[in-house]
Short mmCIF file of C-alpha atoms in Angstrom, two decimals:
data_model
loop_
_atom_site.label_atom_id
_atom_site.label_comp_id
_atom_site.label_asym_id
_atom_site.label_seq_id
_atom_site.Cartn_x
_atom_site.Cartn_y
_atom_site.Cartn_z
CA MET A 3 25.22 38.72 -173.55
CA GLU A 4 23.32 40.40 -176.33
CA GLU A 5 25.24 38.34 -178.91
CA VAL A 6 24.40 35.11 -177.08
CA ALA A 7 20.72 36.04 -177.06
CA THR A 8 20.87 36.85 -180.78
CA VAL A 9 22.53 33.50 -181.59
CA ALA A 10 19.95 31.63 -179.48
CA LEU A 11 17.12 33.46 -181.27
CA GLU A 12 18.60 32.65 -184.66
CA GLN A 13 18.99 28.98 -183.72
CA THR A 14 15.37 28.86 -182.59
CA GLU A 15 14.22 30.42 -185.85
CA ILE A 16 16.27 27.93 -187.86
CA ILE A 17 14.83 24.99 -185.92
CA ASN A 18 11.31 26.35 -186.37
CA ALA A 19 11.89 26.86 -190.09
CA ILE A 20 13.27 23.35 -190.66
CA ASP A 21 10.51 21.72 -188.63
CA THR A 22 7.86 23.80 -190.40
CA VAL A 23 9.07 22.62 -193.81
CA TRP A 24 9.17 19.01 -192.59
CA VAL A 25 5.68 19.04 -191.12
CA ALA A 26 4.22 20.97 -194.06
CA ILE A 27 5.59 18.41 -196.55
CA CYS A 28 4.31 15.49 -194.48
CA ALA A 29 0.90 17.16 -194.08
CA ALA A 30 0.63 17.63 -197.85
CA ILE A 31 1.54 13.98 -198.44
CA ILE A 32 -1.11 12.92 -195.90
CA PHE A 33 -3.67 15.09 -197.69
CA LEU A 34 -2.79 13.31 -200.96
CA MET A 35 -3.91 10.05 -199.34
CA GLU A 36 -7.50 11.15 -199.95
CA GLY A 37 -6.79 10.68 -203.64
CA GLY A 38 -5.67 7.17 -202.77
CA PHE A 39 -8.86 6.47 -200.87
CA ALA A 40 -10.92 7.79 -203.79
CA LEU A 41 -9.19 5.66 -206.43
CA LEU A 42 -8.98 2.52 -204.30
CA GLU A 43 -12.65 2.63 -203.36
CA ALA A 44 -13.76 3.64 -206.87
CA GLY A 45 -11.92 0.67 -208.35
CA PHE A 46 -13.45 -1.77 -205.85
CA VAL A 47 -17.07 -0.74 -206.58
CA ARG A 48 -19.16 -1.13 -209.72
CA ALA A 49 -18.86 1.36 -212.57
CA LYS A 50 -22.37 2.69 -211.95
CA ASN A 51 -21.36 3.96 -208.50
CA THR A 52 -17.89 5.32 -209.25
CA MET A 53 -18.74 9.01 -209.00
CA SER A 54 -20.75 8.51 -205.84
CA ILE A 55 -17.69 7.18 -204.04
CA ILE A 56 -15.62 10.10 -205.34
CA ALA A 57 -18.32 12.42 -203.99
CA LYS A 58 -18.14 10.78 -200.57
CA VAL A 59 -14.39 11.32 -200.36
CA ILE A 60 -14.88 14.97 -201.35
CA ILE A 61 -17.46 15.20 -198.54
CA ASP A 62 -14.91 13.70 -196.14
CA ILE A 63 -12.50 16.52 -196.95
CA THR A 64 -14.93 19.43 -197.15
CA PHE A 65 -17.56 18.72 -194.49
CA GLY A 66 -15.02 16.95 -192.27
CA GLY A 67 -12.47 19.73 -192.67
CA ILE A 68 -14.87 22.49 -191.70
CA ALA A 69 -16.17 20.47 -188.75
CA PHE A 70 -12.65 19.82 -187.50
CA TYR A 71 -11.87 23.53 -187.75
CA LEU A 72 -15.02 24.77 -186.02
CA VAL A 73 -14.90 22.59 -182.90
CA GLY A 74 -13.04 19.34 -183.57
CA PHE A 75 -9.53 20.65 -183.04
CA GLY A 76 -10.57 22.42 -179.83
CA ILE A 77 -12.13 19.23 -178.46
CA ALA A 78 -9.02 17.24 -179.32
CA TYR A 79 -6.30 19.62 -178.17
CA GLY A 80 -7.93 22.14 -175.84
CA SER A 81 -7.42 22.14 -172.09
CA SER A 82 -8.50 18.59 -171.24
CA ASN A 83 -9.87 17.07 -168.07
CA GLY A 84 -8.60 13.74 -169.36
CA TRP A 85 -11.74 12.91 -171.30
CA PHE A 86 -12.97 16.08 -172.93
CA ALA A 87 -11.99 19.62 -173.87
CA PHE A 88 -13.78 22.41 -175.67
CA ASP A 89 -12.58 25.29 -177.76
CA THR A 90 -13.42 26.75 -181.14
CA GLY A 91 -11.25 27.39 -184.17
CA ILE A 92 -7.48 27.18 -183.85
CA THR A 93 -6.25 28.42 -180.50
CA ASN A 94 -3.03 30.40 -180.10
CA ASN A 95 -2.46 28.94 -176.64
CA ASP A 96 0.40 26.56 -175.90
CA LEU A 97 -0.97 23.04 -176.44
CA GLY A 98 1.54 21.46 -174.08
CA LEU A 99 3.07 19.35 -176.85
CA GLY A 100 6.40 21.16 -177.16
CA LEU A 101 5.64 22.12 -180.76
CA THR A 102 8.22 23.88 -182.89
CA VAL A 103 5.64 24.64 -185.60
CA SER A 104 2.63 26.93 -185.50
CA ASN A 105 -0.69 25.73 -184.12
CA LYS A 106 -2.19 26.38 -187.55
CA LEU A 107 0.20 23.97 -189.25
CA PHE A 108 -0.36 21.44 -186.47
CA TRP A 109 -4.11 21.78 -187.10
CA PHE A 110 -3.58 21.04 -190.79
CA ILE A 111 -1.59 17.86 -190.25
CA GLN A 112 -4.14 16.73 -187.66
CA LEU A 113 -6.90 17.48 -190.17
CA GLY A 114 -5.31 14.86 -192.42
CA PHE A 115 -5.68 12.27 -189.65
CA ALA A 116 -9.33 13.19 -189.03
CA ILE A 117 -10.39 12.93 -192.66
CA ALA A 118 -8.40 9.72 -193.11
CA ALA A 119 -10.42 8.17 -190.27
CA ILE A 120 -13.78 9.09 -191.80
CA SER A 121 -12.65 8.03 -195.29
CA ILE A 122 -12.44 4.48 -193.94
CA VAL A 123 -16.20 4.59 -193.40
CA SER A 124 -16.93 5.76 -196.95
CA GLY A 125 -15.68 2.48 -198.40
CA ALA A 126 -17.79 0.28 -196.13
CA VAL A 127 -21.03 2.14 -196.96
CA ALA A 128 -20.32 2.33 -200.69
CA GLU A 129 -23.05 1.77 -203.29
CA ARG A 130 -26.02 2.18 -200.97
CA MET A 131 -25.88 5.19 -198.60
CA LYS A 132 -27.64 8.52 -199.18
CA VAL A 133 -25.15 11.28 -199.86
CA TRP A 134 -26.69 13.92 -197.53
CA SER A 135 -27.09 11.45 -194.69
CA TYR A 136 -23.44 10.55 -195.15
CA ALA A 137 -22.47 14.24 -195.11
CA LEU A 138 -24.28 14.71 -191.79
CA PHE A 139 -22.47 11.74 -190.28
CA VAL A 140 -19.12 13.03 -191.55
CA PHE A 141 -19.73 16.37 -189.86
CA ILE A 142 -20.60 14.73 -186.51
CA PHE A 143 -17.66 12.32 -186.75
CA CYS A 144 -15.06 15.02 -187.42
CA ALA A 145 -16.60 17.58 -185.07
CA VAL A 146 -17.03 15.37 -182.01
CA MET A 147 -16.38 11.62 -182.31
CA TYR A 148 -12.84 11.51 -183.67
CA PRO A 149 -11.70 14.56 -181.65
CA LEU A 150 -12.78 12.89 -178.40
CA VAL A 151 -10.60 9.88 -179.14
CA ALA A 152 -7.70 12.10 -180.24
CA ASN A 153 -8.09 13.90 -176.89
CA TRP A 154 -7.73 10.63 -174.98
CA VAL A 155 -4.72 9.45 -176.98
CA TRP A 156 -2.68 12.52 -177.99
CA ASN A 157 -3.71 15.41 -175.75
CA PRO A 158 -0.99 15.54 -173.05
CA ASN A 159 -3.71 15.36 -170.39
CA GLY A 160 -5.74 12.61 -172.08
CA TRP A 161 -6.50 9.64 -169.86
CA LEU A 162 -4.83 7.16 -172.22
CA ALA A 163 -1.81 9.41 -172.79
CA VAL A 164 -1.33 9.64 -169.02
CA ARG A 165 -1.49 5.83 -168.74
CA GLY A 166 1.37 5.49 -171.23
CA PHE A 167 -0.74 4.30 -174.16
CA ASN A 168 1.46 4.17 -177.29
CA ASP A 169 -0.39 4.91 -180.52
CA PHE A 170 2.29 6.79 -182.41
CA ALA A 171 0.41 7.59 -185.61
CA GLY A 172 -3.04 6.15 -185.06
CA SER A 173 -3.62 2.40 -185.35
CA SER A 174 -6.29 3.01 -182.72
CA ALA A 175 -7.18 6.70 -182.90
CA VAL A 176 -7.47 6.72 -186.70
CA HIS A 177 -7.79 3.18 -188.03
CA ALA A 178 -9.64 1.28 -185.30
CA MET A 179 -11.79 4.38 -184.81
CA GLY A 180 -12.69 4.48 -188.50
CA GLY A 181 -12.86 0.71 -188.87
CA PHE A 182 -15.33 0.08 -186.08
CA ALA A 183 -17.44 3.04 -187.19
CA ALA A 184 -17.46 1.38 -190.62
CA LEU A 185 -18.61 -1.89 -189.03
CA ALA A 186 -21.53 -0.22 -187.27
CA ALA A 187 -22.53 1.71 -190.39
CA ALA A 188 -22.42 -1.42 -192.58
CA ILE A 189 -24.64 -3.29 -190.10
CA ALA A 190 -27.13 -0.42 -189.90
CA LEU A 191 -27.30 -0.11 -193.69
CA GLY A 192 -27.49 -3.79 -194.47
CA PRO A 193 -25.88 -5.50 -197.48
CA ARG A 194 -26.15 -4.41 -201.09
CA ILE A 195 -28.99 -5.89 -203.12
CA GLY A 196 -27.97 -9.30 -204.42
CA LYS A 197 -24.88 -9.66 -202.23
CA TYR A 198 -26.21 -12.67 -200.30
CA GLN A 199 -28.66 -15.36 -201.37
CA LYS A 200 -31.60 -16.41 -199.20
CA ASN A 201 -29.74 -19.58 -198.23
CA GLY A 202 -26.88 -17.42 -196.97
CA GLU A 203 -24.46 -18.12 -199.82
CA LEU A 204 -22.30 -15.28 -201.07
CA ASN A 205 -22.72 -13.65 -204.48
CA PRO A 206 -19.40 -11.96 -205.25
CA ILE A 207 -19.76 -8.38 -206.56
CA PRO A 208 -16.34 -7.66 -208.08
CA GLY A 209 -14.93 -4.19 -208.47
CA HIS A 210 -15.04 -2.77 -211.98
CA ASN A 211 -11.48 -1.45 -212.30
CA LEU A 212 -8.74 -3.23 -210.37
CA PRO A 213 -5.86 -1.24 -211.92
CA LEU A 214 -7.57 1.90 -210.60
CA ALA A 215 -7.79 0.31 -207.16
CA ALA A 216 -4.13 -0.68 -207.35
CA VAL A 217 -3.09 2.90 -208.17
CA GLY A 218 -5.14 4.04 -205.18
CA GLY A 219 -3.33 1.49 -203.05
CA PHE A 220 0.06 2.76 -204.23
CA ILE A 221 -0.92 6.35 -203.41
CA LEU A 222 -1.99 5.31 -199.91
CA TRP A 223 1.27 3.36 -199.53
CA PHE A 224 3.22 6.48 -200.51
CA GLY A 225 1.07 8.60 -198.20
CA TRP A 226 1.97 6.48 -195.19
CA PHE A 227 5.52 7.83 -195.45
CA GLY A 228 4.05 11.21 -194.55
CA PHE A 229 1.55 9.77 -192.10
CA ASN A 230 3.94 7.88 -189.82
CA PRO A 231 7.18 9.91 -190.03
CA GLY A 232 5.17 13.14 -189.94
CA SER A 233 3.91 12.16 -186.51
CA THR A 234 7.32 13.07 -185.12
CA LEU A 235 6.09 16.68 -185.61
CA SER A 236 9.69 17.87 -185.96
CA ALA A 237 12.81 16.97 -187.92
CA VAL A 238 15.55 18.61 -185.86
CA GLY A 239 16.88 16.12 -183.31
CA ASN A 240 14.60 13.36 -184.60
CA TRP A 241 16.62 12.03 -187.54
CA GLU A 242 17.19 8.64 -185.88
CA LEU A 243 13.52 8.31 -184.91
CA ILE A 244 12.40 9.30 -188.41
CA GLY A 245 14.71 6.65 -189.87
CA THR A 246 13.30 4.01 -187.51
CA VAL A 247 9.71 4.93 -188.34
CA VAL A 248 10.30 4.95 -192.12
CA THR A 249 12.11 1.60 -192.03
CA ASN A 250 9.50 -0.11 -189.88
CA THR A 251 6.67 1.31 -191.98
CA PHE A 252 8.12 -0.11 -195.18
CA LEU A 253 9.11 -3.49 -193.75
CA ALA A 254 5.68 -4.14 -192.25
CA SER A 255 3.91 -3.16 -195.46
CA ALA A 256 6.15 -5.36 -197.61
CA ALA A 257 5.72 -8.28 -195.21
CA GLY A 258 1.95 -7.77 -195.25
CA GLY A 259 1.90 -8.00 -199.05
CA ILE A 260 4.11 -11.11 -199.07
CA SER A 261 2.10 -12.99 -196.45
CA THR A 262 -1.20 -12.24 -198.21
CA MET A 263 0.22 -13.44 -201.54
CA VAL A 264 1.53 -16.67 -200.02
CA TYR A 265 -1.56 -17.28 -197.89
CA THR A 266 -4.04 -16.77 -200.73
CA TYR A 267 -1.92 -18.87 -203.10
CA PHE A 268 -1.98 -21.89 -200.81
CA LYS A 269 -5.58 -21.36 -199.72
CA TYR A 270 -7.18 -20.68 -203.11
CA GLY A 271 -4.61 -22.13 -205.52
CA GLN A 272 -3.75 -18.72 -206.96
CA ILE A 273 -2.63 -15.31 -205.74
CA ASP A 274 -5.51 -12.94 -204.94
CA ILE A 275 -4.07 -9.63 -206.11
CA THR A 276 -6.99 -7.57 -204.79
CA MET A 277 -6.46 -9.09 -201.36
CA THR A 278 -2.72 -8.46 -201.71
CA ILE A 279 -3.43 -4.73 -202.08
CA ASN A 280 -5.33 -4.90 -198.81
CA GLY A 281 -2.54 -7.02 -197.31
CA VAL A 282 -0.04 -4.22 -197.89
CA LEU A 283 -2.47 -1.74 -196.34
CA ALA A 284 -3.07 -4.11 -193.41
CA GLY A 285 0.66 -4.19 -192.70
CA LEU A 286 0.73 -0.41 -192.79
CA VAL A 287 -2.23 -0.11 -190.42
CA ALA A 288 -0.78 -2.65 -187.99
CA ILE A 289 2.65 -0.96 -187.72
CA THR A 290 1.25 2.57 -187.34
CA ALA A 291 0.85 2.35 -183.55
CA GLY A 292 4.28 0.94 -182.76
CA CYS A 293 6.54 2.09 -185.60
CA ASN A 294 8.44 4.22 -183.08
CA VAL A 295 9.08 1.51 -180.46
CA VAL A 296 9.61 -1.82 -182.26
CA ASP A 297 12.71 -3.04 -184.06
CA ALA A 298 12.90 -3.91 -187.74
CA ASN A 299 12.51 -7.67 -187.26
CA SER A 300 9.42 -7.16 -185.13
CA ALA A 301 7.98 -4.87 -187.82
CA ILE A 302 8.32 -7.71 -190.34
CA ILE A 303 6.58 -10.15 -187.99
CA ILE A 304 3.74 -7.69 -187.36
CA GLY A 305 3.30 -7.22 -191.12
CA LEU A 306 3.32 -10.96 -191.80
CA ILE A 307 0.57 -11.54 -189.24
CA ALA A 308 -1.49 -8.60 -190.51
CA GLY A 309 -1.38 -9.91 -194.07
CA VAL A 310 -3.04 -13.16 -193.00
CA ILE A 311 -5.48 -11.52 -190.59
CA VAL A 312 -6.94 -9.31 -193.33
CA ASP A 313 -8.02 -12.25 -195.50
CA VAL A 314 -9.40 -14.20 -192.53
CA ALA A 315 -11.35 -11.13 -191.40
CA VAL A 316 -12.81 -10.43 -194.85
CA ILE A 317 -14.08 -14.03 -195.08
CA PHE A 318 -15.46 -13.85 -191.54
CA PHE A 319 -17.48 -10.70 -192.14
CA ASP A 320 -18.89 -12.15 -195.35
CA LYS A 321 -19.94 -15.29 -193.47
CA ILE A 322 -21.95 -13.23 -191.00
CA LYS A 323 -23.40 -11.18 -193.89
CA ILE A 324 -21.76 -7.85 -193.17
CA ASP A 325 -21.20 -6.30 -196.59
CA ASP A 326 -18.01 -4.25 -196.88
CA PRO A 327 -17.30 -3.59 -200.57
CA VAL A 328 -13.66 -2.57 -200.09
CA GLY A 329 -12.59 -4.57 -197.02
CA ALA A 330 -12.25 -1.45 -194.85
CA ILE A 331 -13.37 -3.17 -191.66
CA ALA A 332 -10.80 -5.94 -192.01
CA VAL A 333 -7.95 -3.65 -193.08
CA HIS A 334 -8.48 -0.80 -190.64
CA GLY A 335 -10.70 -2.06 -187.82
CA VAL A 336 -9.29 -5.54 -187.24
CA ASN A 337 -5.67 -4.66 -188.00
CA GLY A 338 -5.92 -1.41 -186.07
CA LEU A 339 -6.93 -3.56 -183.12
CA PHE A 340 -4.12 -6.04 -183.74
CA GLY A 341 -1.48 -3.37 -184.35
CA THR A 342 -2.28 -1.56 -181.12
CA ILE A 343 -2.08 -4.75 -179.08
CA ALA A 344 1.12 -5.75 -180.92
CA VAL A 345 2.86 -2.77 -179.30
CA GLY A 346 2.37 -4.43 -175.92
CA LEU A 347 3.95 -7.59 -177.28
CA PHE A 348 6.78 -6.36 -179.52
CA ALA A 349 7.90 -3.00 -178.05
CA SER A 350 11.68 -3.17 -177.59
CA GLU A 351 11.22 -1.67 -174.14
CA ASN A 352 8.30 -2.81 -171.95
CA GLY A 353 6.97 -5.26 -174.55
CA LEU A 354 5.91 -8.66 -173.20
CA PHE A 355 8.14 -10.58 -175.63
CA PHE A 356 11.13 -8.45 -174.64
CA GLY A 357 10.88 -8.96 -170.88
CA GLY A 358 8.78 -5.91 -170.15
CA GLY A 359 5.90 -7.64 -168.39
CA SER A 360 2.21 -7.20 -169.11
CA ASP A 361 1.58 -3.59 -168.01
CA LEU A 362 1.97 -2.06 -171.47
CA LEU A 363 0.00 -4.89 -173.07
CA ILE A 364 -2.90 -4.30 -170.68
CA THR A 365 -2.84 -0.55 -171.37
CA GLN A 366 -2.77 -1.13 -175.13
CA ALA A 367 -5.62 -3.65 -175.02
CA LEU A 368 -7.71 -1.42 -172.76
CA GLY A 369 -7.21 1.61 -174.99
CA VAL A 370 -8.09 0.00 -178.30
CA LEU A 371 -11.08 -1.87 -176.87
CA VAL A 372 -12.50 1.34 -175.39
CA ILE A 373 -11.89 3.24 -178.64
CA GLY A 374 -13.38 0.49 -180.81
CA SER A 375 -16.41 0.07 -178.56
CA PHE A 376 -17.01 3.82 -178.37
CA SER A 377 -16.77 4.21 -182.14
CA PHE A 378 -19.07 1.27 -182.87
CA LEU A 379 -21.71 2.20 -180.30
CA ILE A 380 -21.95 5.92 -181.11
CA THR A 381 -21.96 5.28 -184.85
CA PHE A 382 -24.70 2.67 -184.55
CA ILE A 383 -26.83 5.02 -182.44
CA ILE A 384 -26.39 7.89 -184.92
CA MET A 385 -27.12 5.65 -187.91
CA THR A 386 -30.22 4.23 -186.22
CA ILE A 387 -31.57 7.71 -185.44
CA MET A 388 -30.95 8.86 -189.01
CA LYS A 389 -32.48 5.66 -190.36
CA LYS A 390 -35.72 6.35 -188.49
CA THR A 391 -35.82 10.04 -189.43
CA ILE A 392 -34.13 11.22 -192.63
CA GLY A 393 -33.20 7.76 -193.91
CA ILE A 394 -29.73 6.46 -194.71
CA ARG A 395 -30.19 4.15 -197.69
CA VAL A 396 -30.93 5.02 -201.29
CA SER A 397 -34.09 3.63 -202.88
CA ARG A 398 -34.11 0.19 -204.47
CA ILE A 399 -34.53 1.80 -207.89
CA GLU A 400 -31.52 4.06 -207.35
CA GLU A 401 -29.37 1.23 -206.04
CA THR A 402 -30.28 -0.96 -209.01
CA ALA A 403 -29.84 1.74 -211.65
CA GLY A 404 -26.72 3.21 -210.05
CA ILE A 405 -26.28 6.17 -207.74
CA ASP A 406 -24.21 8.09 -210.31
CA ALA A 407 -27.03 8.36 -212.84
CA VAL A 408 -29.86 8.96 -210.37
CA SER A 409 -28.25 11.26 -207.78
CA PHE A 410 -25.58 13.00 -209.86
CA GLY A 411 -26.89 12.76 -213.42
CA VAL A 412 -23.54 11.58 -214.74
CA GLU A 413 -21.71 8.37 -215.54
CA ALA A 414 -18.05 7.77 -214.89
CA TYR A 415 -17.54 6.13 -218.29
CA THR A 416 -19.78 7.33 -221.07
CA THR A 417 -18.86 4.42 -223.37
CA PHE A 418 -18.51 1.72 -220.69
CA GLU A 419 -21.23 -0.77 -219.76
#
């Protein structure tokens, strides 16, 4: 009997060790995505604001990370009444998730999701938002706003989790959450100086370094293979699921890039490579919710649709004069919405197109609409309060001269004009 107990203990320790290595590697890859956000957004803005966007991503990690440690994690994964929980730090209690890794490591991988969500906002407010006002918003977002949504979706007692809402790695909880916050922030800030003429016509403000943006896109693409497969939270016994998630993630991203290339070629007479970068990201965002429940062919279809949606959405927001320098709202907000709803259509079991009826589709639509509305409304209220008190926008002089020189006293390129 003693030998059996010893063998069982050893097996448990081996499982825990393997799963710990798996989750730790995926968490590190997810953390690297912040470098992708920094380079992508830096490349899509003007040279005079390059360092300011790097600073905002650093703020996402530092201010957001501390906020998520202090109370965010406890709100997300504490003992929930379905809508809310409260705890501080990293609890040692059983979270009810059947984890085979420590709560501390689980906190770290979840931290990557939280700071990814807020990094979406940094791109939409680029070139015009005050750095300390942004830091305050980041703290609130990662301490309270994002954790509340994570509670609804991933806490075992969350109201959406109980309904059977499927958001495997965060099309809603991360991307729609960040995307609709970005929309509200961009509206509250207003467009950059010179973006739109008085007659409503658009003045394009191209990014200064598209190769830099492309490298950022590649890093994010790579990071998604930690983001989605890492959401299994264990390797032992999940090899088939991990394979499915990896395959679907790649196929949707590739299809997104292809459809954007083809669509922009026939619409504009040439391939829009900057939009193609966002098309790949759109495919990734759209598959993130359902990468665990759709088949490979459905993943391709989802990616193809996402690659067209992103261009249509970017043009739409420009027409209504919402200035988003990097296309974050279209990539993350709109395709987070689409990807979540796509689960209800394409899920191999319970999906509408596979004979499953409309129950899952209704749950998916309800969840993402509530999350998007919550994110937009709370962000707009916070931005409006800050606007009337501490201010959220840099001065006209600073915006014209460049935030790097005025706020940071440096330039990204000392010999570049």
